XYZ file of C-alpha atoms in Angstrom:
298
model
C 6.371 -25.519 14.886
C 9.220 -24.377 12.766
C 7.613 -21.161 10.791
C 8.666 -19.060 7.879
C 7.847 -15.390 6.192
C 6.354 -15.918 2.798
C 6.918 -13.247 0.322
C 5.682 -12.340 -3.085
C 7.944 -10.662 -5.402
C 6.508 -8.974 -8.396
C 4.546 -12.056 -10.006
C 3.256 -11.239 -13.099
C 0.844 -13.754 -15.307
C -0.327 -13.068 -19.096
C -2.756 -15.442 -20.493
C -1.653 -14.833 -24.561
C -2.140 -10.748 -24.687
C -4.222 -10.598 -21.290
C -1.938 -9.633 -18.016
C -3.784 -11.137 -15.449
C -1.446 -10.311 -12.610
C -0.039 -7.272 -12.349
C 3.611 -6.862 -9.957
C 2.009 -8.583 -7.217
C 4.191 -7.983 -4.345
C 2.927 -8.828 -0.589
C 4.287 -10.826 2.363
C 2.519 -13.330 4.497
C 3.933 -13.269 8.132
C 4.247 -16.074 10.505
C 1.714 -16.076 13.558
C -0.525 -14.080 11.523
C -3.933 -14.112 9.700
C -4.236 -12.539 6.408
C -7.073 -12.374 4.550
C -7.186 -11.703 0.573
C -10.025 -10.188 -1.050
C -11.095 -9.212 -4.000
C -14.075 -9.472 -6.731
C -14.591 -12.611 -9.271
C -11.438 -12.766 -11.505
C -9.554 -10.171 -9.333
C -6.391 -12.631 -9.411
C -6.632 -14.184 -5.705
C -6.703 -18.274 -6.878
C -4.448 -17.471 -9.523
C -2.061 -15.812 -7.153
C -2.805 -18.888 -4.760
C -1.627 -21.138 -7.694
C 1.363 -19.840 -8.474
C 2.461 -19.993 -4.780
C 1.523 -23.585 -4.606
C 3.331 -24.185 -8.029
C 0.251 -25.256 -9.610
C 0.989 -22.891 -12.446
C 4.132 -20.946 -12.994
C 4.591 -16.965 -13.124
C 5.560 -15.137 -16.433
C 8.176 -13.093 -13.591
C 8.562 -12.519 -10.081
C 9.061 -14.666 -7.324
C 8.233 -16.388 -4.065
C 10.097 -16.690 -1.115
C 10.012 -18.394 2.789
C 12.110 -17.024 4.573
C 14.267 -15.231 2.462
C 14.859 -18.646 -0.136
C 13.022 -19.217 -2.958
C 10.307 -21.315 -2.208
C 11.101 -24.937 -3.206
C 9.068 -28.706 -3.796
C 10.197 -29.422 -0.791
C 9.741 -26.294 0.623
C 5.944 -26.543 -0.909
C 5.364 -30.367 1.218
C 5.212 -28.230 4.206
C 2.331 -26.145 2.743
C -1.363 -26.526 3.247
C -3.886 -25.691 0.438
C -7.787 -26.044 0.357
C -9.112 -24.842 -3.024
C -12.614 -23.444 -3.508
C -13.448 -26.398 -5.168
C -14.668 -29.524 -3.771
C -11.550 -31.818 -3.844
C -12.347 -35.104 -2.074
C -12.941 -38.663 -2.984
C -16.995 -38.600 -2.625
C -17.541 -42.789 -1.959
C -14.825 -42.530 1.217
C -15.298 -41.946 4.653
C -14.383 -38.681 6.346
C -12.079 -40.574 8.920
C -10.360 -42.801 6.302
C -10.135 -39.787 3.435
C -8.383 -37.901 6.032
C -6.252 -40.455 7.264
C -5.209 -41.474 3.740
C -4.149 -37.637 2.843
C -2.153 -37.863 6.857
C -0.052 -41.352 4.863
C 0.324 -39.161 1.914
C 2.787 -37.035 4.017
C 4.767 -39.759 5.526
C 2.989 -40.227 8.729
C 2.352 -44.206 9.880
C -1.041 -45.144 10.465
C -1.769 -45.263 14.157
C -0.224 -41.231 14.135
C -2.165 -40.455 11.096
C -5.376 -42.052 12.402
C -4.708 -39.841 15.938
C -4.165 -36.419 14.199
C -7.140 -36.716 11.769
C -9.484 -38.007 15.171
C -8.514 -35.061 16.975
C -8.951 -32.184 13.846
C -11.876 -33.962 12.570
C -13.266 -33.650 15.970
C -12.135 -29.843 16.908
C -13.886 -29.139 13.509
C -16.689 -30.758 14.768
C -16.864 -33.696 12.572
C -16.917 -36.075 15.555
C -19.648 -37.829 14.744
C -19.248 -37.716 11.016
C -15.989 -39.812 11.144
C -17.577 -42.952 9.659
C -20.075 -41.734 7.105
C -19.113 -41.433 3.629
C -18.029 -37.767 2.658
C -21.117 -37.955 -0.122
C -23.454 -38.203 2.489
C -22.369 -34.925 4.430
C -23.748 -31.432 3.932
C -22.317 -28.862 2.073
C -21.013 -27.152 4.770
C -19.658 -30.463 6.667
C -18.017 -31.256 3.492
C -16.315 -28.098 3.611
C -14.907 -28.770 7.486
C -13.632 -31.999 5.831
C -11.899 -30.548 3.762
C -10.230 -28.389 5.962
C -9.735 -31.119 8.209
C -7.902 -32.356 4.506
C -4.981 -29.191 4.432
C -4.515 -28.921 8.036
C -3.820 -32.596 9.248
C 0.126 -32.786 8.744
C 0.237 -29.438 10.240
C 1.698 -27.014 7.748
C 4.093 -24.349 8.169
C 1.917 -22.495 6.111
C -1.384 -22.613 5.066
C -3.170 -21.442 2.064
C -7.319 -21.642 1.835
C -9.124 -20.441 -0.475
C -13.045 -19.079 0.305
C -12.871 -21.736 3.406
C -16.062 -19.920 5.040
C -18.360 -20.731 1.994
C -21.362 -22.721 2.875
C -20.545 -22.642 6.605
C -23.311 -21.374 8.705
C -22.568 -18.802 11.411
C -21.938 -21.413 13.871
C -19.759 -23.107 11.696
C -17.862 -20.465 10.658
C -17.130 -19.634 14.550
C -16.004 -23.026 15.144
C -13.514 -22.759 11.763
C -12.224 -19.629 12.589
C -11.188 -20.676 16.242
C -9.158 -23.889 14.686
C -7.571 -21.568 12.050
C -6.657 -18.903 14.846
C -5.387 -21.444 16.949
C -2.686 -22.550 14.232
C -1.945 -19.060 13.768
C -1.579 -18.733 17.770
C 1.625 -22.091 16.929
C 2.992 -19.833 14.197
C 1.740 -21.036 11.207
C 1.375 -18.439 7.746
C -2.221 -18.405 7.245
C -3.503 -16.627 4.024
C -7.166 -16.793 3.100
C -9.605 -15.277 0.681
C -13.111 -14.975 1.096
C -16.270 -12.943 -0.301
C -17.228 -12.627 3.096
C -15.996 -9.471 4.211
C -17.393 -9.275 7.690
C -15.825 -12.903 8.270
C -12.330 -10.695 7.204
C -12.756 -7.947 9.210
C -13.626 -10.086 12.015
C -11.040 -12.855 11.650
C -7.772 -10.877 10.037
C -4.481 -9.826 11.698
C -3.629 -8.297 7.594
C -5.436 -7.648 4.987
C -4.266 -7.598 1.191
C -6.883 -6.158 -1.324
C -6.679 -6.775 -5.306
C -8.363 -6.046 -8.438
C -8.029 -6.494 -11.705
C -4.354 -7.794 -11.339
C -2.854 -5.791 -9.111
C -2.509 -5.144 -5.027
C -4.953 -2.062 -4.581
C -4.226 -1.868 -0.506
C -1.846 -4.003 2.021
C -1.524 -3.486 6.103
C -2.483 -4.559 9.396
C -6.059 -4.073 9.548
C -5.487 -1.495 12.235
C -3.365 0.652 10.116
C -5.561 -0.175 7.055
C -8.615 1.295 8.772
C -6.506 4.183 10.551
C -5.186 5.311 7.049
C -9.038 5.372 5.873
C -10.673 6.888 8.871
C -12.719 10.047 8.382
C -13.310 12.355 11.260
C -16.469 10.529 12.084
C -18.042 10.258 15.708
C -20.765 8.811 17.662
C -21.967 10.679 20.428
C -24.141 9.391 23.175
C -25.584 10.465 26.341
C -28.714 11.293 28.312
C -30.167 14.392 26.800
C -30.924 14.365 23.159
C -28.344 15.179 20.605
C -30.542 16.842 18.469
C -28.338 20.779 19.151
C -25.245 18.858 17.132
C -27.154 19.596 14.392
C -27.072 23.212 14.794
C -23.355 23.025 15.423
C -20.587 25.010 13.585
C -17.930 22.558 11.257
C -20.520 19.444 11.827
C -22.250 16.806 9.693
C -24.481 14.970 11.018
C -25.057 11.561 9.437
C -27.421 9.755 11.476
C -29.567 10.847 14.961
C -32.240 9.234 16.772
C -32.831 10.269 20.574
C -29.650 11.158 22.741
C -27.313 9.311 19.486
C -25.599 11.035 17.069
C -23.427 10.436 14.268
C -21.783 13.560 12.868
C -18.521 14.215 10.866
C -16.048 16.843 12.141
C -14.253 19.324 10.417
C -11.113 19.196 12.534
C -10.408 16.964 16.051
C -10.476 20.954 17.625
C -14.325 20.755 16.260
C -14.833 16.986 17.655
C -13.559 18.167 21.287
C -15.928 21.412 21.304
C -18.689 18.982 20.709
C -17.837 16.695 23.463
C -17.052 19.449 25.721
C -20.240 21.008 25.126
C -21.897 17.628 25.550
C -20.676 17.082 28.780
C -21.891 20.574 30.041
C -25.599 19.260 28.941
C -25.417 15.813 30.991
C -24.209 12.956 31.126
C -21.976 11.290 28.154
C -22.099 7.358 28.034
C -20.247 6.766 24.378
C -17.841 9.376 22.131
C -15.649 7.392 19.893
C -14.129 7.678 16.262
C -16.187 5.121 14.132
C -13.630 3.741 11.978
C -14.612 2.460 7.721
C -15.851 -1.434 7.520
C -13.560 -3.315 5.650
C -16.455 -2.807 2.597
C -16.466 0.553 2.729
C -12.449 0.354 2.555
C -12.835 -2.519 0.015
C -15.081 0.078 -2.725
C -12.664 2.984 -1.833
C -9.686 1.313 -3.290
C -10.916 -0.506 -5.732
C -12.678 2.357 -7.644
């Protein structure tokens, strides 16, 4: 599969006196999944839109691969919006099948591709009953079944984890990490932050029109680490509490959760530790990706 770098360029959207993006500048790498978040008219479908070319930017621009992006270009692009988008009275095998044609593929090929996603998406069964008929969440596989069956270079989703349950959700993110494993640009936004955290090679944060925090989620989490630790072992950590340049935020039995002063501090604790017994666990807890999430967008 023949990928490319998508990059935003300073879009900026007004709606009459109302800037509703903001210089939104962020880059979608190949092989990679990047999840977008942000609160209820934070600017993520709008910024969706505008890459899609559903709606046109007031500036700015989007690029693959250096060019800016083109209708051609945008064929080669997979989108699944938030809202429900297919025909209700046709059959999950046939809608997909149809949207396969759509794209130039012949039937028998078409009919092949949309077996074999509907069926890693666990639609299997499904193939023959009418999309009306399936569950929300079934609906919503379908769907994704809809933006990934011609096999797009990249691929744009928009709250696809909504409505799944757990299991579901498992089974979605292992068919979106496995086109991300054949190079595909996968960018994706969700409410569901532990689904992010989980899921996300990047992460791109935005409110109220503008990019609040971009990265790896490693370096993300690394630039918003405190000097936190959790301390385990077989005597009981209650003496951390009596320790110079030390929090301590939570303790129950031989567990404890402290903050440090300094990394000096967080090695005299450990070292003293290990003169008491036996340590099993001392590790930096990094911030969830909601506790990053309200730091940067206060």
């Amino acid at each position: 599969m023949t990928t490319g770098l998508l990059d935003l360029s300073g879009i900026t959207k007004s709606y009459g006196s109302r800037r509703v993006l903001d210089d939104i500048t962020f880059s979608v790498s190949p092989g990679r999944l990047t999840g977008f978040v942000g609160g209820n008219g934070a600017g993520k479908t709008t910024t969706m839109r505008i890459v899609l070319g559903v709606l046109d930017a007031d500036g700015g621009s989007v690029s693959l691969d250096g060019a800016r992006v083109t209708t051609a270009d945008r064929r080669r692009f997979g989108y699944m919006p938030e809202e429900r988008g297919l025909y209700p009275k046709m059959k999950v095998l046939e809608q997909v099948v149809y949207l396969a044609r759509l794209h130039g593929f012949g039937r028998a090929e078409a009919t092949e591709r949309a077996t074999g996603l509907l069926t890693e998406l666990g639609l299997g069964e499904r193939l023959d009953d009418k999309i009306e008929s399936l569950s929300l969440g079934n609906q919503q596989r379908a769907q994704i079944a809809a933006a990934l069956v011609h096999e797009p270079e990249v691929l744009i989703l928009d709250e696809p984890f909504s409505g799944l349950d757990p299991l579901a959700v498992d089974v979605v993110a292992g068919v979106l990490q496995a086109r991300a494993a054949q190079g595909a640009s996968i960018i994706f936004s969700s409410h569901q932050l532990d689904v992010v955290e989980r899921l996300c090679d990047d992460l791109i944060i935005i409110a109220g029109g503008t990019i609040r925090a971009a990265g790896s989620r490693d370096a993300m989490r690394a630039e918003h680490s405190t000097l936190r630790y959790e301390l385990s072992g077989s005597t009981d950590a209650g003496w951390v509490r009596d320790e110079a340049g030390v929090e301590v935020i939570d303790f129950e039995g031989g567990t404890a959760v402290f903050d440090a002063d300094s990394p000096e501090t967080a090695q005299r604790i450990l070292r003293s530790a290990l003169d008491r017994g036996e340590v099993t666990t001392f590790a930096p807890q990094h911030p969830s990706l909601a506790q990053i999430f309200k730091e940067v967008i206060q």
